[in-house]
Amino acid sequence: MSLVKEFNDYREKMNDVILEKENKTLKRFFSLDHQAYAEGALPVKTKELMGLVASMVLRCDDCIKYHLGTCYEIGVTTEELYEVFSIANLVGGSICIPHTRRAAEYWEELKSS
Amino acid sequence: MSLVKEFNDYREKMNDVILEKENKTLKRFFSLDHQAYAEGALPVKTKELMGLVASMVLRCDDCIKYHLGTCYEIGVTTEELYEVFSIANLVGGSICIPHTRRAAEYWEELKSS
Amino acid sequence: MSLVKEFNDYREKMNDVILEKENKTLKRFFSLDHQAYAEGALPVKTKELMGLVASMVLRCDDCIKYHLGTCYEIGVTTEELYEVFSIANLVGGSICIPHTRRAAEYWEELKSS
Amino acid sequence: MSLVKEFNDYREKMNDVILEKENKTLKRFFSLDHQAYAEGALPVKTKELMGLVASMVLRCDDCIKYHLGTCYEIGVTTEELYEVFSIANLVGGSICIPHTRRAAEYWEELKSS
Amino acid sequence: MSLVKEFNDYREKMNDVILEKENKTLKRFFSLDHQAYAEGALPVKTKELMGLVASMVLRCDDCIKYHLGTCYEIGVTTEELYEVFSIANLVGGSICIPHTRRAAEYWEELKSS
Amino acid sequence: MSLVKEFNDYREKMNDVILEKENKTLKRFFSLDHQAYAEGALPVKTKELMGLVASMVLRCDDCIKYHLGTCYEIGVTTEELYEVFSIANLVGGSICIPHTRRAAEYWEELKSS
């Protein structure tokens, strides 16, 4: 499961480098970013799918990988996932197709792990 | 309910102008865009919220208004809506705040109608 | 032809305000921007259509209006124009639809002038 | 000074509508957004200019107006401002020109107030 | 011709992974995306150049590579190509320069194949 | 210092490939891009920080690397740099976090060189 491990390791290592600089605004922003996806009036699953679709239309591969990882953990199915992909592609256009390819590859790795 | 009516009337009028030109690709694209939000493995509500969050991070006021209208019709609550706003602002940044203001204004109009 | 006149008047007035400030970089940039669309290895028409499609996927209504004005002057047909619209919508996604509506409205005004 | 007053009044009114909904994530995000521009290792002026250039390349007219207002209050000169405009246009491209026009108009209003 | 082959192989492999999931909206969107570039009122060459310029200002390296491949096949010259690059850079700004570097590299590979 | 050398070498090599094509608009644009950061009413340091923040919110890793290199040369401190990162993340949103990670990594390499 190399793509997944590589992503998570790099992410963790660099977050440490960033947070140890003790910039208060950045620290609070990172913490707020997690808080936004917590269970609330909307369930965690809906929020993760929203995080994923937002990452896809903004075309950020690393953000996509992060949300794919969480989606996998909470049991999103492949059929559901591809409906997210279809909305992202319709809203964001064919410019999202290359990101969809990399997302599909990462999802296969998550499933085969 | 002037903001809402103004938006819907203009949208309908200009869609007619566009579709009467009989460009096949555009017609199919418009129809596909609707199809993406139909009930499937994911419920309509989740899809509308994804459409809304995508519109917010891409900062398209008219797309936001369209999805707010549908969200209102299917019974999304104000508390749920503001959780969508919070995710959109975290992912998309403070650059989304002015769009959140206009979205909040449109939502108040929908509720008071 | 109010939309067209309003756009051109404002554009000209504010360009004057900007250029009288004598910022050399901005002046050269404005002049370079014109130069890019001059006849070269590619004909003016192809360049204007490229300027239009770029403005549409980047979703800048004023840039779209500017290129629509030039396209109208050099004889682009409505059928050709809607093929540009269809490519812009496919590449840029449904987020471009509201801009396509305003582009369609502006084009009708240009034709009826 | 109508453009300036209109912007500030709407901004204040809608911020109230948003904040009274008591969404904790949004409230903290709004507060964090202010905190980021406070005097620190970098002076307030540099931070405001960075806020302005970021708003220009992301092409958000309301964010531009907000930072223009603060820049005016802290004594940024017209010559300095146009150097910000020139960097924004070079980095962000001619797609920023219409936003530069509206920024120039707003700045003239601030100066004539 | 490793860059070119690597790109085409990955693209084909992942398109297969995506399409075998049988998501109807995605399948139709992929097919519509091809249809938009077919000969019509505008010639194929103009459409490919528009696809390229749109990909450059939206800064999608894979989309750029795809259109460069097609441009090469239909006989676009290097001089014409660099006029597309110049328009993309003017409209999209210096933020497009790194993508222009990778596009230039890919084009050299296509020519030397 | 491999990341830094790799970036600079590739940048220089491909700029040569581009400029030898003698496209006048591109050449002037490249030269104008440098001119925008020269000492003027605003000091070089402020301009470099603006170039960096613009590159971060537009999420261009190569542009970020370029400005990080210059910031390092002119003596920007780590504390100042992280204030730029914090503004970029607040304005541009969590979608900028992966780019902040790569920026942090590149900065560590610059410091350890």
XYZ file of C-alpha atoms in Angstrom:
678
model
C 0.000 0.000 0.000
C 2.808 2.371 -0.954
C 0.879 5.417 -2.252
C -1.178 5.534 0.930
C 1.740 5.076 3.315
C 3.914 7.536 1.405
C 1.196 10.177 1.569
C 0.453 9.703 5.257
C 4.123 9.661 6.279
C 4.994 12.820 4.387
C 1.877 14.561 5.656
C 2.658 13.720 9.273
C 6.341 14.612 9.008
C 5.741 18.010 7.441
C 2.831 18.880 9.744
C 5.317 18.390 12.594
C 7.831 20.703 10.917
C 5.129 23.338 10.494
C 3.554 23.116 13.953
C 6.852 23.195 15.847
C 7.359 26.737 14.497
C 4.664 27.812 16.978
C 2.829 30.208 14.673
C -0.421 30.616 16.625
C -2.634 31.497 13.664
C -1.515 28.453 11.703
C -1.956 26.152 14.720
C -5.484 27.390 15.325
C -6.290 27.129 11.641
C -5.101 23.509 11.496
C -7.181 22.690 14.570
C -10.239 24.493 13.191
C -9.895 22.549 9.956
C -10.372 19.272 11.868
C -13.217 20.632 13.955
C -15.245 21.484 10.833
C -15.658 17.798 9.977
C -16.879 16.669 13.413
C -20.370 15.219 13.842
C -22.913 18.038 14.164
C -26.280 18.795 12.637
C -24.862 16.946 9.622
C -23.331 13.465 9.993
C -19.587 12.858 9.601
C -20.129 10.978 6.346
C -21.893 13.889 4.639
C -19.143 16.228 5.800
C -16.368 13.983 4.516
C -18.101 13.708 1.134
C -18.376 17.499 1.057
C -14.686 17.793 1.915
C -13.911 15.406 -0.919
C -16.029 17.141 -3.531
C -14.575 20.532 -2.521
C -11.040 19.116 -2.851
C -11.863 17.711 -6.278
C -13.311 20.867 -7.795
C -10.390 22.849 -6.334
C -8.141 20.155 -7.801
C -5.868 19.444 -4.841
C -4.563 15.852 -5.101
C -3.289 15.719 -1.524
C -6.566 16.997 -0.097
C -8.371 14.403 -2.217
C -6.135 11.646 -0.849
C -6.737 12.772 2.710
C -10.523 12.652 2.331
C -10.393 9.370 0.379
C -8.535 7.874 3.342
C -11.224 9.017 5.769
C -14.037 7.984 3.421
C -12.523 4.503 3.234
C -12.303 4.256 7.023
C -15.944 5.212 7.565
C -17.201 2.742 4.969
C -18.099 4.808 1.919
C -18.784 2.381 -0.952
C -17.212 2.517 -4.398
C -20.605 3.240 -5.936
C -21.162 6.178 -3.603
C -17.659 7.445 -4.252
C -18.143 7.488 -7.993
C -21.281 9.562 -7.543
C -19.103 12.104 -5.746
C -16.652 11.905 -8.657
C -19.473 12.498 -11.141
C -20.718 15.610 -9.332
C -17.177 16.963 -9.017
C -16.572 16.462 -12.749
C -19.851 18.039 -13.761
C -19.379 21.087 -11.532
C -15.620 21.436 -12.044
C -15.367 20.299 -15.664
C -13.069 17.991 -17.588
C -10.138 19.750 -15.954
C -10.984 17.482 -13.006
C -10.527 14.267 -15.014
C -6.772 13.881 -14.344
C -7.451 14.336 -10.624
C -10.227 11.752 -10.871
C -7.699 9.323 -12.390
C -5.313 9.784 -9.480
C -8.216 9.549 -7.022
C -9.362 6.291 -8.635
C -5.831 4.888 -8.381
C -5.557 5.839 -4.702
C -8.969 4.308 -3.951
C -7.921 0.994 -5.551
C -4.850 0.979 -3.293
C -6.966 1.673 -0.220
C -9.303 -1.203 -1.146
C -6.473 -3.648 -1.812
C -4.691 -2.896 1.445
C -39.053 37.638 -2.375
C -37.348 39.763 -5.033
C -33.792 38.296 -5.009
C -35.179 34.798 -5.473
C -37.650 35.688 -8.207
C -35.133 37.867 -10.029
C -32.594 35.036 -10.035
C -35.053 32.376 -11.201
C -36.560 34.540 -13.939
C -33.210 35.533 -15.407
C -31.936 31.967 -15.191
C -34.951 30.604 -17.059
C -34.967 33.332 -19.692
C -31.305 32.956 -20.541
C -31.385 29.140 -20.484
C -34.078 29.434 -23.187
C -31.869 31.765 -25.254
C -28.992 29.296 -24.963
C -30.915 26.096 -25.651
C -32.780 27.437 -28.699
C -29.395 27.729 -30.437
C -29.463 23.920 -30.717
C -25.815 23.308 -29.852
C -25.930 19.576 -29.124
C -22.948 19.457 -26.780
C -24.318 22.252 -24.610
C -27.798 20.683 -24.506
C -26.398 17.325 -23.420
C -24.162 19.011 -20.859
C -27.089 20.915 -19.340
C -29.110 17.702 -19.152
C -26.188 15.756 -17.659
C -25.754 18.450 -15.035
C -29.285 17.785 -13.776
C -28.884 14.027 -13.916
C -25.865 14.151 -11.573
C -28.041 15.292 -8.658
C -30.706 12.576 -9.000
C -31.261 10.043 -6.220
C -28.718 7.211 -6.522
C -26.402 5.386 -4.143
C -26.307 8.749 -2.357
C -29.524 10.546 -1.378
C -30.629 13.782 -3.097
C -29.936 15.811 0.045
C -26.283 14.771 0.235
C -25.860 15.574 -3.449
C -27.435 19.007 -3.130
C -25.169 19.806 -0.178
C -22.178 18.677 -2.254
C -23.361 20.883 -5.115
C -23.618 23.775 -2.685
C -20.194 23.304 -1.112
C -18.594 22.944 -4.559
C -20.291 26.165 -5.696
C -19.080 27.982 -2.594
C -15.421 27.006 -2.837
C -15.504 27.824 -6.563
C -17.163 31.095 -5.567
C -20.050 31.196 -8.041
C -22.904 33.262 -6.526
C -25.481 32.107 -9.062
C -24.617 28.423 -8.565
C -24.863 28.999 -4.796
C -28.301 30.578 -5.210
C -29.493 27.691 -7.334
C -28.468 25.069 -4.771
C -29.787 27.181 -1.869
C -33.159 27.191 -3.612
C -33.153 23.402 -3.912
C -31.851 22.948 -0.356
C -34.713 25.087 0.910
C -37.273 23.033 -1.028
C -36.024 19.699 0.346
C -36.023 20.925 3.940
C -32.372 21.571 4.797
C -32.309 23.412 8.157
C -30.463 26.635 8.886
C -28.179 24.823 11.321
C -27.264 22.235 8.675
C -26.720 24.967 6.106
C -24.278 26.850 8.302
C -22.255 23.670 8.740
C -21.938 23.594 4.943
C -20.884 27.254 5.063
C -18.251 26.465 7.703
C -16.707 23.641 5.651
C -16.716 25.804 2.518
C -14.945 28.631 4.362
C -12.357 26.349 5.920
C -11.541 24.607 2.647
C -11.831 27.656 0.417
C -10.553 30.326 2.806
C -11.651 33.816 3.784
C -12.002 34.592 0.103
C -15.331 32.752 0.474
C -16.640 35.122 3.159
C -18.220 37.660 0.759
C -19.990 34.786 -1.016
C -21.147 33.496 2.377
C -22.646 36.938 3.068
C -24.624 36.873 -0.155
C -25.634 33.251 0.497
C -26.840 34.182 3.999
C -28.887 37.057 2.559
C -30.479 34.799 -0.074
C -31.298 32.154 2.539
C -33.075 34.745 4.718
C -35.173 35.715 1.694
C -36.044 32.095 0.995
C -37.114 31.587 4.617
C -39.205 34.772 4.723
C -41.056 33.987 1.521
C -27.455 48.761 -26.723
C -27.077 49.693 -23.049
C -25.070 46.697 -21.712
C -22.478 47.128 -24.445
C -22.163 50.913 -24.114
C -22.086 50.748 -20.315
C -19.290 48.184 -20.413
C -17.181 50.063 -22.959
C -17.602 53.444 -21.242
C -16.643 52.151 -17.812
C -13.715 50.210 -19.235
C -12.346 53.249 -21.044
C -12.850 55.591 -18.102
C -11.131 53.363 -15.585
C -8.289 52.429 -17.947
C -7.592 56.181 -18.120
C -7.591 56.446 -14.312
C -5.142 53.541 -14.116
C -2.785 54.599 -16.898
C -2.483 58.228 -15.754
C -0.814 56.904 -12.583
C 2.246 56.221 -14.754
C 3.119 52.822 -13.252
C 5.521 51.539 -15.921
C 4.974 47.841 -15.280
C 1.203 48.162 -15.562
C 1.468 50.258 -18.733
C 3.740 47.724 -20.388
C 1.510 44.886 -19.266
C -1.598 46.527 -20.731
C 0.238 47.101 -24.002
C 1.583 43.537 -24.068
C -1.935 42.228 -23.510
C -3.058 43.861 -26.770
C -0.003 42.727 -28.663
C -0.712 39.065 -27.868
C -3.860 39.088 -30.016
C -2.261 40.602 -33.134
C -2.117 38.639 -36.391
C 0.869 36.272 -36.334
C 1.435 32.613 -37.150
C -2.166 32.232 -35.982
C -4.942 34.437 -37.404
C -6.662 37.120 -35.313
C -9.895 35.124 -35.230
C -8.292 32.068 -33.646
C -6.608 34.273 -31.078
C -9.820 36.064 -30.168
C -11.611 32.725 -29.745
C -8.757 31.568 -27.508
C -9.042 34.785 -25.496
C -12.764 34.154 -25.141
C -12.477 30.529 -24.064
C -9.749 31.426 -21.546
C -11.963 34.189 -20.120
C -14.878 31.773 -19.830
C -13.056 28.995 -18.001
C -11.494 31.611 -15.693
C -15.018 33.029 -15.296
C -14.368 36.726 -15.799
C -17.560 38.387 -17.126
C -15.818 41.599 -18.163
C -13.097 39.740 -20.066
C -15.815 37.686 -21.754
C -17.650 40.867 -22.775
C -14.481 42.383 -24.170
C -13.751 39.349 -26.366
C -17.420 39.019 -27.396
C -17.240 42.597 -28.643
C -14.164 41.845 -30.739
C -15.598 38.536 -31.971
C -18.703 40.378 -33.126
C -16.643 42.968 -34.985
C -14.597 40.368 -36.878
C -17.666 38.405 -37.933
C -17.745 35.334 -35.702
C -21.103 33.617 -36.243
C -23.533 32.592 -33.514
C -23.021 28.932 -34.394
C -19.244 29.282 -34.020
C -19.670 31.179 -30.781
C -21.796 28.459 -29.216
C -19.105 25.922 -30.057
C -16.722 28.061 -28.012
C -19.321 28.108 -25.218
C -19.619 24.313 -25.369
C -15.859 23.774 -25.041
C -15.653 26.292 -22.191
C -18.462 24.521 -20.330
C -16.983 21.068 -20.850
C -13.508 22.098 -19.727
C -14.582 24.482 -16.968
C -17.716 22.689 -15.773
C -21.251 23.727 -14.880
C -19.741 26.530 -12.788
C -19.399 28.276 -16.159
C -23.133 28.119 -16.912
C -24.050 31.425 -15.194
C -21.254 33.142 -17.132
C -22.569 31.532 -20.321
C -25.989 33.044 -19.564
C -24.531 36.530 -19.237
C -22.402 35.964 -22.347
C -25.495 34.877 -24.300
C -27.362 37.993 -23.160
C -24.476 40.261 -24.186
C -24.210 38.568 -27.577
C -27.932 39.130 -28.243
C -27.415 42.828 -27.473
C -24.453 43.017 -29.815
C -26.489 41.393 -32.605
C -29.497 43.660 -32.077
C -27.454 46.841 -32.100
C -18.571 58.307 -0.718
C -21.354 55.924 -1.734
C -19.355 52.870 -2.904
C -17.418 52.792 0.359
C -20.411 53.287 2.646
C -22.528 50.796 0.690
C -19.799 48.159 0.976
C -19.188 48.693 4.693
C -22.896 48.739 5.590
C -23.703 45.544 3.712
C -20.620 43.824 5.105
C -21.532 44.716 8.676
C -25.199 43.808 8.295
C -24.535 40.390 6.786
C -21.704 39.562 9.205
C -24.306 40.090 11.959
C -26.769 37.751 10.227
C -24.040 35.105 9.925
C -22.598 35.384 13.434
C -25.955 35.318 15.211
C -26.415 31.767 13.909
C -23.808 30.739 16.489
C -21.889 28.297 14.270
C -18.723 27.904 16.339
C -16.413 26.986 13.457
C -17.454 30.008 11.413
C -17.115 32.360 14.419
C -13.610 31.112 15.158
C -12.677 31.335 11.501
C -13.861 34.946 11.277
C -11.876 35.808 14.400
C -8.784 33.991 13.139
C -9.017 35.882 9.884
C -8.607 39.177 11.779
C -5.831 37.843 13.977
C -3.700 36.966 10.934
C -3.255 40.640 10.034
C -2.159 41.817 13.508
C 1.326 43.289 14.047
C 3.853 40.477 14.488
C 7.276 39.672 13.059
C 5.953 41.488 9.994
C 4.411 44.968 10.274
C 0.682 45.568 9.740
C 1.340 47.415 6.476
C 3.151 44.481 4.876
C 0.361 42.152 5.964
C -2.367 44.382 4.562
C -0.515 44.610 1.240
C -0.235 40.820 1.221
C -3.956 40.546 1.956
C -4.626 42.901 -0.933
C -2.423 41.112 -3.452
C -3.914 37.745 -2.451
C -7.425 39.147 -2.911
C -6.507 40.520 -6.327
C -5.007 37.340 -7.760
C -7.977 35.379 -6.365
C -10.178 38.055 -7.939
C -12.533 38.804 -5.056
C -13.827 42.395 -5.418
C -15.229 42.579 -1.886
C -11.995 41.299 -0.330
C -10.112 43.880 -2.430
C -12.395 46.654 -1.169
C -11.915 45.584 2.421
C -8.120 45.687 2.168
C -8.182 48.940 0.172
C -10.135 50.491 3.050
C -7.528 49.366 5.578
C -4.630 50.388 3.313
C -6.142 53.850 3.036
C -6.497 54.164 6.818
C -2.875 53.202 7.477
C -1.530 55.639 4.917
C -0.524 53.529 1.920
C 0.249 55.924 -0.953
C -1.199 55.749 -4.447
C 2.245 55.009 -5.863
C 2.715 52.092 -3.470
C -0.762 50.822 -4.228
C -0.155 50.730 -7.956
C 2.969 48.671 -7.375
C 0.724 46.138 -5.626
C -1.626 46.302 -8.615
C 1.290 45.676 -10.989
C 2.467 42.578 -9.105
C -1.101 41.242 -8.899
C -1.568 41.697 -12.653
C 1.754 40.088 -13.537
C 1.189 37.073 -11.288
C -2.538 36.713 -11.922
C -2.678 37.811 -15.561
C -4.899 40.104 -17.595
C -7.895 38.359 -16.033
C -7.154 40.669 -13.080
C -7.533 43.848 -15.142
C -11.311 44.251 -14.607
C -10.749 43.838 -10.859
C -7.969 46.427 -11.053
C -10.431 48.833 -12.678
C -12.919 48.413 -9.858
C -10.110 48.678 -7.292
C -8.912 51.916 -8.912
C -12.443 53.321 -8.793
C -12.843 52.409 -5.113
C -9.465 53.957 -4.265
C -10.454 57.240 -5.932
C -13.594 57.292 -3.781
C -11.580 56.658 -0.632
C -9.217 59.497 -1.501
C -12.030 61.934 -2.294
C -13.908 61.266 0.920
C 9.813 9.236 -25.826
C 9.285 8.357 -22.176
C 7.253 11.380 -20.939
C 4.744 10.899 -23.734
C 4.418 7.134 -23.362
C 4.237 7.352 -19.580
C 1.437 9.903 -19.806
C -0.580 7.975 -22.392
C -0.222 4.628 -20.624
C -1.300 5.962 -17.248
C -4.183 7.889 -18.812
C -5.478 4.816 -20.620
C -5.073 2.496 -17.643
C -6.893 4.763 -15.216
C -9.659 5.652 -17.687
C -10.340 1.896 -17.832
C -10.484 1.673 -14.029
C -12.938 4.588 -13.948
C -15.202 3.501 -16.796
C -15.550 -0.100 -15.626
C -17.330 1.250 -12.527
C -20.296 1.932 -14.820
C -21.230 5.323 -13.388
C -23.527 6.584 -16.159
C -23.015 10.294 -15.536
C -19.240 9.971 -15.673
C -19.376 7.835 -18.834
C -21.592 10.349 -20.604
C -19.405 13.208 -19.423
C -16.255 11.522 -20.761
C -17.963 10.928 -24.098
C -19.315 14.484 -24.240
C -15.828 15.815 -23.573
C -14.573 14.137 -26.765
C -17.568 15.236 -28.806
C -16.887 18.916 -28.010
C -13.677 18.856 -30.049
C -15.155 17.304 -33.200
C -15.185 19.231 -36.472
C -18.172 21.595 -36.550
C -18.719 25.228 -37.446
C -15.159 25.623 -36.162
C -12.337 23.408 -37.467
C -10.673 20.756 -35.282
C -7.455 22.751 -35.125
C -9.113 25.849 -33.630
C -10.883 23.651 -31.089
C -7.699 21.880 -30.044
C -5.930 25.215 -29.601
C -8.853 26.402 -27.478
C -8.651 23.214 -25.416
C -4.940 23.847 -24.940
C -5.275 27.484 -23.921
C -8.090 26.611 -21.491
C -5.915 23.865 -19.960
C -3.010 26.280 -19.586
C -4.890 29.079 -17.861
C -6.532 26.499 -15.573
C -3.031 25.097 -15.034
C -3.665 21.392 -15.524
C -0.435 19.724 -16.706
C -2.134 16.497 -17.784
C -4.788 18.317 -19.783
C -2.002 20.355 -21.409
C -0.139 17.171 -22.336
C -3.256 15.645 -23.823
C -3.913 18.639 -26.077
C -0.212 18.971 -26.975
C -0.348 15.371 -28.185
C -3.336 16.100 -30.395
C -1.866 19.398 -31.624
C 1.275 17.530 -32.640
C -0.725 14.911 -34.547
C -2.702 17.497 -36.535
C 0.399 19.443 -37.515
C 0.396 22.547 -35.316
C 3.785 24.247 -35.760
C 6.130 25.323 -32.971
C 5.632 28.957 -33.903
C 1.845 28.609 -33.664
C 2.162 26.749 -30.378
C 4.220 29.492 -28.790
C 1.563 32.022 -29.750
C -0.881 29.912 -27.755
C 1.621 29.897 -24.880
C 1.920 33.684 -25.059
C -1.852 34.219 -24.880
C -2.157 31.747 -22.006
C 0.583 33.537 -20.069
C -0.866 36.983 -20.672
C -4.385 35.970 -19.662
C -3.394 33.614 -16.846
C -0.302 35.420 -15.565
C 3.181 34.390 -14.524
C 1.603 31.633 -12.456
C 1.374 29.834 -15.822
C 5.129 29.988 -16.442
C 5.991 26.702 -14.649
C 3.261 24.956 -16.670
C 4.684 26.533 -19.835
C 8.079 25.035 -18.928
C 6.605 21.560 -18.624
C 4.596 22.084 -21.809
C 7.751 23.149 -23.657
C 9.556 20.046 -22.416
C 6.728 17.760 -23.513
C 6.583 19.410 -26.943
C 10.336 18.846 -27.461
C 9.785 15.160 -26.666
C 6.903 14.940 -29.120
C 9.038 16.530 -31.859
C 12.031 14.275 -31.186
C 9.993 11.086 -31.270
C 20.546 20.667 -1.268
C 18.926 18.507 -3.947
C 15.374 19.973 -4.069
C 16.772 23.467 -4.540
C 19.351 22.545 -7.167
C 16.892 20.349 -9.039
C 14.352 23.176 -9.170
C 16.832 25.830 -10.277
C 18.448 23.629 -12.934
C 15.156 22.607 -14.510
C 13.873 26.182 -14.382
C 16.957 27.525 -16.128
C 17.076 24.768 -18.742
C 13.440 25.129 -19.751
C 13.507 28.939 -19.714
C 16.291 28.615 -22.303
C 14.181 26.263 -24.426
C 11.284 28.721 -24.268
C 13.220 31.931 -24.916
C 15.198 30.554 -27.872
C 11.885 30.228 -29.739
C 11.965 34.039 -30.056
C 8.280 34.647 -29.343
C 8.375 38.384 -28.651
C 5.303 38.532 -26.410
C 6.597 35.756 -24.171
C 10.065 37.329 -23.955
C 8.633 40.693 -22.964
C 6.313 39.051 -20.468
C 9.184 37.163 -18.820
C 11.191 40.386 -18.601
C 8.219 42.352 -17.237
C 7.710 39.680 -14.593
C 11.194 40.368 -13.222
C 10.784 44.139 -13.415
C 7.675 44.032 -11.188
C 9.746 42.925 -8.182
C 12.431 45.630 -8.465
C 12.884 48.206 -5.696
C 10.352 51.028 -6.128
C 7.963 52.876 -3.849
C 7.797 49.535 -2.031
C 10.985 47.753 -0.922
C 12.138 44.498 -2.564
C 11.345 42.504 0.570
C 7.686 43.543 0.628
C 7.390 42.714 -3.062
C 8.947 39.274 -2.639
C 6.589 38.512 0.239
C 3.672 39.610 -1.938
C 4.937 37.362 -4.743
C 5.111 34.500 -2.275
C 1.649 34.987 -0.821
C 0.167 35.307 -4.318
C 1.892 32.066 -5.356
C 0.568 30.289 -2.270
C -3.071 31.265 -2.653
C -2.866 30.404 -6.366
C -1.223 27.147 -5.265
C 1.726 27.006 -7.637
C 4.540 24.957 -6.016
C 7.204 26.098 -8.478
C 6.327 29.780 -8.055
C 6.434 29.251 -4.274
C 9.890 27.677 -4.554
C 11.151 30.533 -6.680
C 10.038 33.186 -4.166
C 11.260 31.108 -1.205
C 14.696 31.091 -2.828
C 14.690 34.863 -3.167
C 13.265 35.376 0.335
C 16.097 33.254 1.708
C 18.713 35.277 -0.154
C 17.422 38.618 1.129
C 17.297 37.441 4.728
C 13.618 36.801 5.477
C 13.432 35.014 8.848
C 11.571 31.799 9.564
C 9.205 33.640 11.882
C 8.367 36.189 9.198
C 7.922 33.426 6.642
C 5.405 31.567 8.768
C 3.365 34.757 9.099
C 3.191 34.781 5.310
C 2.127 31.118 5.432
C -0.594 31.943 7.961
C -2.066 34.737 5.830
C -1.951 32.540 2.733
C -3.782 29.727 4.547
C -6.422 32.019 5.999
C -7.128 33.731 2.671
C -6.743 30.634 0.488
C -8.115 28.005 2.859
C -7.060 24.532 3.916
C -6.574 23.710 0.245
C -3.259 25.561 0.715
C -2.048 23.222 3.474
C -0.382 20.658 1.152
C 1.453 23.504 -0.582
C 2.485 24.848 2.824
C 3.962 21.415 3.606
C 6.060 21.448 0.455
C 7.043 25.072 1.101
C 8.123 24.180 4.648
C 10.220 21.294 3.303
C 11.889 23.504 0.704
C 12.621 26.188 3.305
C 14.323 23.637 5.584
C 16.517 22.626 2.644
C 17.427 26.250 1.936
C 18.373 26.775 5.587
C 20.453 23.602 5.782
C 22.397 24.382 2.635
